[in-house]
Coordinates of C-alpha atoms and ligand atoms in Angstrom, one line a residue:
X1 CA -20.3 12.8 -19.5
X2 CA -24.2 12.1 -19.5
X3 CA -26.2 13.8 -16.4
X4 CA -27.8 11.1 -13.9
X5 CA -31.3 10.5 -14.6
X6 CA -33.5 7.9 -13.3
X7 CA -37.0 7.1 -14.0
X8 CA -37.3 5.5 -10.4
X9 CA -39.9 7.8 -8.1
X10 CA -38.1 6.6 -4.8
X11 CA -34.3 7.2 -5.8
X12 CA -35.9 10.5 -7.4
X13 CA -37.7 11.4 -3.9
X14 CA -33.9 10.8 -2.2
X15 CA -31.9 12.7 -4.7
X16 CA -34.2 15.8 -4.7
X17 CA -33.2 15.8 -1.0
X18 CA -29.7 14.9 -0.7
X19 CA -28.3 14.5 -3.9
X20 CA -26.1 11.0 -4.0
X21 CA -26.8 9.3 -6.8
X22 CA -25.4 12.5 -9.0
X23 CA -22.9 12.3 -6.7
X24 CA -21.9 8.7 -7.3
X25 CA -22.1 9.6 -11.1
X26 CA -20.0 11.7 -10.9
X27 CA -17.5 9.7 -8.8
X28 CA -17.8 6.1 -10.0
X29 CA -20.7 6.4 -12.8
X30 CA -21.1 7.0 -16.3
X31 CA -20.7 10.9 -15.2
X32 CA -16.9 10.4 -14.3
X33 CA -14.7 10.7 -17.7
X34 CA -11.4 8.6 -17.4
X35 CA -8.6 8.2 -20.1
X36 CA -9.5 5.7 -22.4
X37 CA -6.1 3.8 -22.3
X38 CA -6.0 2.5 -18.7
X39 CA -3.9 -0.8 -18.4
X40 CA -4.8 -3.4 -15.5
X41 CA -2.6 -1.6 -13.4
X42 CA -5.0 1.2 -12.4
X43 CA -6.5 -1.4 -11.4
X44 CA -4.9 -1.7 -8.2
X45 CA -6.5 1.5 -7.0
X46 CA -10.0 0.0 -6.7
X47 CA -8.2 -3.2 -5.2
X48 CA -7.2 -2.1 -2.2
X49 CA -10.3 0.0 -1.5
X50 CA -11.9 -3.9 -1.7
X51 CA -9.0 -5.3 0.4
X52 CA -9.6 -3.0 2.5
X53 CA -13.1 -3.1 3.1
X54 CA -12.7 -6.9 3.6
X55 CA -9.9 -6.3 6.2
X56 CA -12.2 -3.8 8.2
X57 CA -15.8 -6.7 8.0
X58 CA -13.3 -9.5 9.3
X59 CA -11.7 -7.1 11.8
X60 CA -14.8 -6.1 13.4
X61 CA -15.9 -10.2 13.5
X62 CA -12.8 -11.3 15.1
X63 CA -13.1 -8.2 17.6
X64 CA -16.7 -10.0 18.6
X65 CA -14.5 -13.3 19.8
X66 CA -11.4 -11.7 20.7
X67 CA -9.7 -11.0 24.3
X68 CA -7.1 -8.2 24.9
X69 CA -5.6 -9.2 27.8
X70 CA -2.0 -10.7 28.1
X71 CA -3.6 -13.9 30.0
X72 CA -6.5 -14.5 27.2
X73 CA -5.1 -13.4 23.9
X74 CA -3.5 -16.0 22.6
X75 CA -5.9 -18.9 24.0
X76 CA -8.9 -16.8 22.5
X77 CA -6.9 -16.7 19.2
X78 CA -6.6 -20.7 19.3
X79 CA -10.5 -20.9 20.2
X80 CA -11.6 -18.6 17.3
X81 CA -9.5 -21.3 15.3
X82 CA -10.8 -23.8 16.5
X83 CA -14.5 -23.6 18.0
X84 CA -16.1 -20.5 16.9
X85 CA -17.9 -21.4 13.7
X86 CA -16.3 -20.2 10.7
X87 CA -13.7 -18.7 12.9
X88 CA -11.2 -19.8 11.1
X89 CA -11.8 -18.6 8.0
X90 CA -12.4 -15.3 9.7
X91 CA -9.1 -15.1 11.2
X92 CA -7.0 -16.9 7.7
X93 CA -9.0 -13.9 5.9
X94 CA -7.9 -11.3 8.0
X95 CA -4.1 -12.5 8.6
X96 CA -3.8 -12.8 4.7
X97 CA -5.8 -9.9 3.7
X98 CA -3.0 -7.9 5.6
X99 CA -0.3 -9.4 3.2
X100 CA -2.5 -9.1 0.1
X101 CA -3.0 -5.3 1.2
X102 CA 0.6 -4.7 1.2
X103 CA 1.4 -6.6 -2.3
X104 CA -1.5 -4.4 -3.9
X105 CA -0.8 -1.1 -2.3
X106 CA 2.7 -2.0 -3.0
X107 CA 2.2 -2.6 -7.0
X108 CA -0.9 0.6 -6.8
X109 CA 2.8 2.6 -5.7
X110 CA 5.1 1.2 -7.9
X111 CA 2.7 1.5 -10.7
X112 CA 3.0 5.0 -9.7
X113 CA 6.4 5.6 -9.5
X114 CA 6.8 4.0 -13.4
X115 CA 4.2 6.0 -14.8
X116 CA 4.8 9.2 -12.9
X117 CA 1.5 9.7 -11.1
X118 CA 3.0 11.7 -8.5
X119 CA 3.9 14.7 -10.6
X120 CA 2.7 18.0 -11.1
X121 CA -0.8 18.0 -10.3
X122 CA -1.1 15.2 -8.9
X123 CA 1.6 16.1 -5.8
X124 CA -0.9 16.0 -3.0
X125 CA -2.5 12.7 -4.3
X126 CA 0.8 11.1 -4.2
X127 CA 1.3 12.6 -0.8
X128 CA -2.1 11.8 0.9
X129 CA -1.4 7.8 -0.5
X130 CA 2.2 8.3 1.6
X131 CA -0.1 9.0 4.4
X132 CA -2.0 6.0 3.9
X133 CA 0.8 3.6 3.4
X134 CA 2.7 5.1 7.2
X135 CA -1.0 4.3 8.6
X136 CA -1.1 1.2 7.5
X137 CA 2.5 0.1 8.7
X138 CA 0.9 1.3 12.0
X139 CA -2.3 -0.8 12.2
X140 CA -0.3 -3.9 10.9
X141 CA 2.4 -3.5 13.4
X142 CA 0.1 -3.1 16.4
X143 CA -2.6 -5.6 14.8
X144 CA 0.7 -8.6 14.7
X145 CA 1.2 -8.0 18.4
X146 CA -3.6 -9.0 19.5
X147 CA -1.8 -12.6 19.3
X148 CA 0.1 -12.3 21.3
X149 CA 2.5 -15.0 20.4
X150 CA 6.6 -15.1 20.5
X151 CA 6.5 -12.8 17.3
X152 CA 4.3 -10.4 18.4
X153 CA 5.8 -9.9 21.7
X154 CA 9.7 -9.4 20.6
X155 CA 8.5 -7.7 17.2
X156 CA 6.5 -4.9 19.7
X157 CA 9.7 -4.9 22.0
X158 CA 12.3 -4.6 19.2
X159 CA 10.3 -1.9 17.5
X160 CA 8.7 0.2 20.2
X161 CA 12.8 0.3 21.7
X162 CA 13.8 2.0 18.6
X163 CA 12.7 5.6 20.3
X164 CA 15.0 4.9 23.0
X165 CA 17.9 6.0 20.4
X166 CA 15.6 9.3 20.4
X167 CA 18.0 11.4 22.5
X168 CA 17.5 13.0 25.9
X169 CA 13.8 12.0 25.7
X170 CA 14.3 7.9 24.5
X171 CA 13.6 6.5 27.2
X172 CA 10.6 8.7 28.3
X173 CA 8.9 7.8 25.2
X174 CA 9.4 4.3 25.4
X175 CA 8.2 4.4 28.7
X176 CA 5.1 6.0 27.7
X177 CA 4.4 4.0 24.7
X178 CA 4.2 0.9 26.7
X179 CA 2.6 2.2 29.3
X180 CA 4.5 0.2 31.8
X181 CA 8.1 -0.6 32.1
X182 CA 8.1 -3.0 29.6
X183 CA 5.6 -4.6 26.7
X184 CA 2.8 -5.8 28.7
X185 CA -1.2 -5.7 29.5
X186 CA -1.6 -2.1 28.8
X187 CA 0.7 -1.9 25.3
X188 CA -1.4 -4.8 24.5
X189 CA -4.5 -2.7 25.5
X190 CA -3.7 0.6 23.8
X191 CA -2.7 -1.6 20.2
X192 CA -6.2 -3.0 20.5
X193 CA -7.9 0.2 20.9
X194 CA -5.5 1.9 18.0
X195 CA -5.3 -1.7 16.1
X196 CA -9.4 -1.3 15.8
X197 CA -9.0 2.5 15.6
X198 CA -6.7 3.0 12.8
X199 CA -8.3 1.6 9.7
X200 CA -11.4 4.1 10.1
X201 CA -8.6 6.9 9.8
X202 CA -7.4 5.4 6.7
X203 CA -10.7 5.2 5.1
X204 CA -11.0 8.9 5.7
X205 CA -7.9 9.7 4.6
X206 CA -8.9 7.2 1.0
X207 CA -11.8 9.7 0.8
X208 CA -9.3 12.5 0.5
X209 CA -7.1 10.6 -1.8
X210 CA -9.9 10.0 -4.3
X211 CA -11.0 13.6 -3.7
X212 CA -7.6 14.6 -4.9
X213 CA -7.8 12.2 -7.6
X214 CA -11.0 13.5 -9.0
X215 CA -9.5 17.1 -9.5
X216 CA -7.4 16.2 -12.3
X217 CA -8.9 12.2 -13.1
X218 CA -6.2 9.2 -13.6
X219 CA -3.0 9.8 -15.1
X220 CA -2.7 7.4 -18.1
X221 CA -0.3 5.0 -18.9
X222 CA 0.6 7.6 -21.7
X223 CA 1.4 10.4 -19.2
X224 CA 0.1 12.8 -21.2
X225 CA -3.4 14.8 -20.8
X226 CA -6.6 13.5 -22.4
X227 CA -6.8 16.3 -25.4
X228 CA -10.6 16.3 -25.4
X229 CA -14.0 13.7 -24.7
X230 CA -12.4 11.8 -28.0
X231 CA -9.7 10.9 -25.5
X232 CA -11.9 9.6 -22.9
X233 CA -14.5 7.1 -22.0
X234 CA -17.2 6.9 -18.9
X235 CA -16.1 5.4 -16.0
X236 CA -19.4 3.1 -16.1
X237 CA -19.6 0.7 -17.5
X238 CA -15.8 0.9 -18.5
X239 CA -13.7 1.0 -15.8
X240 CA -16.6 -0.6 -13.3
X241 CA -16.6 -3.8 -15.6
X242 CA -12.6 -3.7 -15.6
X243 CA -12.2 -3.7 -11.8
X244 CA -14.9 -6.1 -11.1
X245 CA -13.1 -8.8 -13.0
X246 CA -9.4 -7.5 -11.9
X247 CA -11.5 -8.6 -8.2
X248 CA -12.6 -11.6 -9.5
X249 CA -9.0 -12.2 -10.6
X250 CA -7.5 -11.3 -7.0
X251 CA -10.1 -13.2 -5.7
X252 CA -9.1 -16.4 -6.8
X253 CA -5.7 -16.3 -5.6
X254 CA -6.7 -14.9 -2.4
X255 CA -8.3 -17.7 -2.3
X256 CA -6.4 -20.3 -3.0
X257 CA -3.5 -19.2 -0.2
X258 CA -6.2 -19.0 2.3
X259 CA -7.3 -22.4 1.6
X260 CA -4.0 -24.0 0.5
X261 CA -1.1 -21.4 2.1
X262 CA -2.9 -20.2 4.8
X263 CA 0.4 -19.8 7.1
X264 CA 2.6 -19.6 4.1
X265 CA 3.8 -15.9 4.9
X266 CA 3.7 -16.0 8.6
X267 CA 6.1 -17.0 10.9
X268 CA 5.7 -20.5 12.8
X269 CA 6.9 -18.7 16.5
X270 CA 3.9 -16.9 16.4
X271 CA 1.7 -19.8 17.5
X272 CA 3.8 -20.1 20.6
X273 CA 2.3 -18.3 23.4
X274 CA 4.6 -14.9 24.1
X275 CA 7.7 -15.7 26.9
X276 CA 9.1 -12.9 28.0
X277 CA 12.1 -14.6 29.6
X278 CA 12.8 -16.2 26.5
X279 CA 13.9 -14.7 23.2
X280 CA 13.6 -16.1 19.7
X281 CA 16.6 -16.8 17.6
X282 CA 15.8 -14.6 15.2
X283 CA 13.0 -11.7 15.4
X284 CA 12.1 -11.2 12.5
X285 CA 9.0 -8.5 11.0
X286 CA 6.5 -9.9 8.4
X287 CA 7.6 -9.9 4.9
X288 CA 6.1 -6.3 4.0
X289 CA 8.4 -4.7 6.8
X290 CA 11.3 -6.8 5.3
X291 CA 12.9 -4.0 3.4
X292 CA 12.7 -1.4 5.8
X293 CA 13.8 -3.1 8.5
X294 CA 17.1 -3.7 6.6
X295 CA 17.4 -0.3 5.8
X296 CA 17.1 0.0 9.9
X297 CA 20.1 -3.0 10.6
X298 CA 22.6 -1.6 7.6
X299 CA 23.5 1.3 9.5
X300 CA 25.4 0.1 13.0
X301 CA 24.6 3.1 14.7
X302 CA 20.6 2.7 16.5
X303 CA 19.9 6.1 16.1
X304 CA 21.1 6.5 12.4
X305 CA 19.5 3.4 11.5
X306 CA 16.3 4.9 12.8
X307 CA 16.5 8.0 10.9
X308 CA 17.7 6.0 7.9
X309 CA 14.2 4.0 8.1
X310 CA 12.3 6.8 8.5
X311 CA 14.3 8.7 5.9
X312 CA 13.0 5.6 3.1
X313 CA 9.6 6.9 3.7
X314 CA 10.1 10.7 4.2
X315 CA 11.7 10.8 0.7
X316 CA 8.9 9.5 -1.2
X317 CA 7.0 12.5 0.2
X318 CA 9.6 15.1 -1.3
X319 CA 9.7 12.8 -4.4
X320 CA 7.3 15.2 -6.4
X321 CA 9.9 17.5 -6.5
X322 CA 13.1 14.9 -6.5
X323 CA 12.0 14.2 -10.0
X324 CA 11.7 17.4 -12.5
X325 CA 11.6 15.4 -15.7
X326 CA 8.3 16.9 -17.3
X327 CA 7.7 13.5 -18.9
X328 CA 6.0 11.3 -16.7
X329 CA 5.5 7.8 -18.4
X330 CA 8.5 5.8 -18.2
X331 CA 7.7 4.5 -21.8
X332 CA 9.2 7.5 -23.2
X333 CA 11.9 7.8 -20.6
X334 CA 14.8 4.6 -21.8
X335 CA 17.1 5.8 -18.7
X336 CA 14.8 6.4 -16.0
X337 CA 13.4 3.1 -16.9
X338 CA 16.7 1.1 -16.9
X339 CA 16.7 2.8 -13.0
X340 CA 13.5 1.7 -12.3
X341 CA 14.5 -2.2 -12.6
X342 CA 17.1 -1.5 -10.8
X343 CA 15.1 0.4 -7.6
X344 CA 12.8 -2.9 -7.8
X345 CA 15.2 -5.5 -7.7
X346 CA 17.2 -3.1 -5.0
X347 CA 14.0 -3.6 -2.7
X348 CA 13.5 -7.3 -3.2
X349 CA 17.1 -7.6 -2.3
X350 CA 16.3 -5.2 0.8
X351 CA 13.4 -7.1 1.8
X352 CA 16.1 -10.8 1.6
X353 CA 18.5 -9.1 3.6
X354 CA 16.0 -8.3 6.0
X355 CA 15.2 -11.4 6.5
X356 CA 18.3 -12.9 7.7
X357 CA 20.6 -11.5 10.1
X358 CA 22.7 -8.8 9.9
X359 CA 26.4 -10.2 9.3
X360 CA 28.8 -10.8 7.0
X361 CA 27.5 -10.8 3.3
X362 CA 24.2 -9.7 4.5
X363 CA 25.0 -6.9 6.3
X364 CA 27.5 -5.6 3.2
X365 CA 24.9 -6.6 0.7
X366 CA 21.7 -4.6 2.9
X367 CA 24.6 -1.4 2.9
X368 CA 24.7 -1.3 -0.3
X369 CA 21.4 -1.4 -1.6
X370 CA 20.3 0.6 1.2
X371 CA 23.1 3.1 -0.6
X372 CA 21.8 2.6 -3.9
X373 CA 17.7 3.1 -2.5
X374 CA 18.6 6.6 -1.3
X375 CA 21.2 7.2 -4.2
X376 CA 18.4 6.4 -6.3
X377 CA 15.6 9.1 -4.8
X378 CA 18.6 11.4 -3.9
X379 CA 20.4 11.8 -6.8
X380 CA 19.9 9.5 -9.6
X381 CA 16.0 10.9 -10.5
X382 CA 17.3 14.8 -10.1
X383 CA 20.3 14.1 -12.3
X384 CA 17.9 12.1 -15.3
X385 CA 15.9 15.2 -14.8
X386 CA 18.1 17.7 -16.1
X387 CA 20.3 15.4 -18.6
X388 CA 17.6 12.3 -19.5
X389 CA 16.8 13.0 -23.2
X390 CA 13.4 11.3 -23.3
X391 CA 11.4 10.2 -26.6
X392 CA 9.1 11.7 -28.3
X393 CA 5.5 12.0 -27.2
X394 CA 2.4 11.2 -29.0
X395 CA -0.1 14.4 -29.3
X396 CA -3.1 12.7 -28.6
X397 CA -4.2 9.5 -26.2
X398 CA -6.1 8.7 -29.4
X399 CA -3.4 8.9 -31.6
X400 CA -1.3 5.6 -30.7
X401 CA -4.6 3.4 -29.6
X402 CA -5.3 4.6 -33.4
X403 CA -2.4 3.3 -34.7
X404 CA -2.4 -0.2 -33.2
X405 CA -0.9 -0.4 -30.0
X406 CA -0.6 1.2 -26.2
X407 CA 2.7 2.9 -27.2
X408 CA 4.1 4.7 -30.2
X409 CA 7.4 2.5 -30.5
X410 CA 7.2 -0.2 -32.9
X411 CA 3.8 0.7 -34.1
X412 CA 3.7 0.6 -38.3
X413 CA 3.6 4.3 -39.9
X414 CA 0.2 4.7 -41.0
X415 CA -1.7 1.2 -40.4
X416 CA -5.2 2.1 -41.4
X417 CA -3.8 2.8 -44.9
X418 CA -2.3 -0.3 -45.7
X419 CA -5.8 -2.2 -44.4
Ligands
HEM501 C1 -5.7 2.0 1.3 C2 -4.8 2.3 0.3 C3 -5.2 3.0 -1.0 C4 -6.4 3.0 -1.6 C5 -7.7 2.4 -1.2 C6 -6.1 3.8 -2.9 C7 -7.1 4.1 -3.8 C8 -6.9 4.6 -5.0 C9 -7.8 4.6 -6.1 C10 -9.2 4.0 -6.1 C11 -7.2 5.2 -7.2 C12 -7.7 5.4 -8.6 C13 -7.5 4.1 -9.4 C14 -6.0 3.8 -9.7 O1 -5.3 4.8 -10.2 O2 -5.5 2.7 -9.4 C15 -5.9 5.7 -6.7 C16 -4.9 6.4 -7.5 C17 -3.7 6.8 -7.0 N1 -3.1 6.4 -5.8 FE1 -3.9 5.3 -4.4 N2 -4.8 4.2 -2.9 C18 -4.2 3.7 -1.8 C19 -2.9 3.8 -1.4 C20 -1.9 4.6 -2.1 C21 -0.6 4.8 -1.8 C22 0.1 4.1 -0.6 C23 0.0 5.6 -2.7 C24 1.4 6.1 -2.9 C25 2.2 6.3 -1.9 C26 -1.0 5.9 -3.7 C27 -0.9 6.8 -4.8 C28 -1.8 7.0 -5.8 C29 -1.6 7.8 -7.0 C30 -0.4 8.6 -7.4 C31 -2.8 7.6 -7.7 C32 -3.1 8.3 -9.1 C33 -2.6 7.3 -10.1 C34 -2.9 7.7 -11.5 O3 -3.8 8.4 -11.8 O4 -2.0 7.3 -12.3 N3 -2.2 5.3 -3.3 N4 -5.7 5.3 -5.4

């Protein structure tokens, strides 16, 4: 909206030479326009930037006291909790930030998927943020093995032994991911250098995702275009003000587990040093792998199951064009929404099943919902597409903040007459 001025002589002298204060306005200032009627969850966006910054400042600390070696690893693990100053803080931040990452990039999708975010034009958005999430799956895997406990160990073997179902070339592949002929000092090695690696690629690849964003701004829990600057507000102080105290908020309970819950979400076989000669009862991935790793045990077949787990992700880069409804908002969608529930609870039920073994109840239970995901992506959102009747939309972002509420349903006729 309003150009960036300054009266300041120094931040003048920079931006006459390289111009990034107008370009901050523009991004993150008052010169970025957003839609007026943002709920807390665009929040979420601007949380996992933070999470992630944090993850990347107590990655690089821990690397300072760390040892990658298959002799060292653990014990310098135990030493950073016990005798480097503030180590363990440092490490509790770190091993919970990776959770909190998850539940916030999970809700920042989900959040998507109800309001429609990844439709037309915001397909490459949604696909860049796909990106992001397969990258992350890929530092947390390899960052859960540095331990080098019981976990880490059988998690890397299970996991990296999923290419040998890869025909002709399995074993070849498995070969030359661990570099060895088994998980040892060099898989340890290479997950270090890639573990360390990786989250530098996922900041560039943020950069592109806010790039995109900033073509056509947030969508709105509306789904509908802002009309005009009556529609809109700046981003600062707005939206600034908003997301500091959503952090403030996250903060807190962030907090609170890494003082009080610190090895709530872990598993207690990670602080045994790794045996190769002897294997856990149950292997088991952390909590954010939970539901895909089901999808991988519901199918018997190894290979199937692999391209099944794969398949969970691939779809939700098609899913721009899965879902032809014009409407995006699920607020003006009643059957979509009714499907939306159910996808939820269907991925919390994944992510139980994961977690216990693959028989019996479980393993019918993980089939069908693993069924009903794909059915879901597959064919449920294409069908509600063509025969989904939705309501009816308002004309103007304006028009139902005007009239009382977030949402035209149930707002009184014409309230600023009867005041
Ligand atoms: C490191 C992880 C990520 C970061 C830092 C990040 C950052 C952001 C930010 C700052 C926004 C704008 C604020 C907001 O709408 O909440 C945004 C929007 C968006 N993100 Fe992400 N994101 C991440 C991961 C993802 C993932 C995994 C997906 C989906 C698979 C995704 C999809 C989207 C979409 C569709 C929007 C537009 C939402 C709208 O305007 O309604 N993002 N992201």
């Amino acid at each position: 909206m309003s150009g960036f001025q300054t009266n300041s002589r120094v931040i003048k002298w920079i931006e006459y030479r390289m111009p990034v204060f107008s370009f901050l306005n523009h991004s993150i200032g008052a010169g970025y326009p957003a839609p007026k009627n943002l709920s807390y969850m665009w929040n979420f966006g601007s949380l996992a930037g933070f999470t992630l910054v944090i993850m990347i400042v107590t990655g690089i600390l821990l690397a300072m006291q760390y040892t990658a070696h298959v002799d060292y690893a653990f014990d310098s693990v135990e030493r950073i909790m016990r005798d480097v100053n503030f180590g363990w803080l440092l490490r509790y931040i770190h091993m919970n930030g990776a959770s909190f990452f998850f539940i916030v990039v999970y809700i920042h999708m989900f959040r998507g998927l109800y309001y429609g975010s990844y439709k037309a034009p915001r397909e490459l958005l949604w696909i860049l943020g796909v990106v992001i999430l397969l990258l992350m799956m890929m530092t947390a895997f390899m960052g859960y093995v540095l331990p080098w406990g019981q976990m880490s160990f059988w998690g890397a073997k299970v996991i990296t032994n999923l290419f040998s179902a890869v025909p002709i070339f399995g074993e070849g592949i498995v070969t030359w991911l661990w570099g060895g002929f088994t998980v040892d000092n060099p898989t340890l090695n290479r997950f270090y250098a890639l573990h360390y690696l990786m989250p530098f690629v996922i900041v560039a690849v943020v950069v592109l995702h806010i790039w995109a964003l900033h073509q056509f701004g947030s969508n709105n829990p509306l789904g509908i275009d802002p009309k005009g600057p009556q529609d809109k507000i700046p981003f600062h102080p707005y939206y600034t003000a908003k997301d500091s105290f959503g952090m403030g908020v996250f903060l807190i309970v962030f907090a609170a587990v890494i003082f009080y819950l610190p090895n709530y979400m872990g598993h207690p076989d990670n602080y045994i040093p790794a045996d190769p000669l002897a294997t856990p009862a149950h292997i088991v991935p952390e909590w954010y792998f939970l539901p895909f790793y089901a999808i991988l045990r519901a199918i018997p077949d190894k290979l199937l199951g692999v391209i099944a787990m794969f398949g969970s992700i691939a779809v939700l880069f098609v899913l721009p064009w899965l879902d032809r409804s014009p409407v995006k908002s699920g607020r003006f969608r009643p059957i979509f929404r009714i499907f939306f529930v159910l996808l939820a609870i269907d991925v919390v039920v994944l992510g139980f099943v994961g977690a216990n073994p693959p028989e019996g109840a479980w393993l019918i239970t993980g089939q069908i919902a693993t069924f009903w995901y794909f059915l879901h992506f597959l064919v449920v959102l294409p069908l509600l597409g063509v025969f989904e009747r939705p309501k009816p939309l308002p004309t103007s972002i304006s028009e139902p903040v005007l009239k009382g509420g977030g949402s035209l349903a149930g707002a009184p006729a014409k309230p600023m007459e009867k005041a």
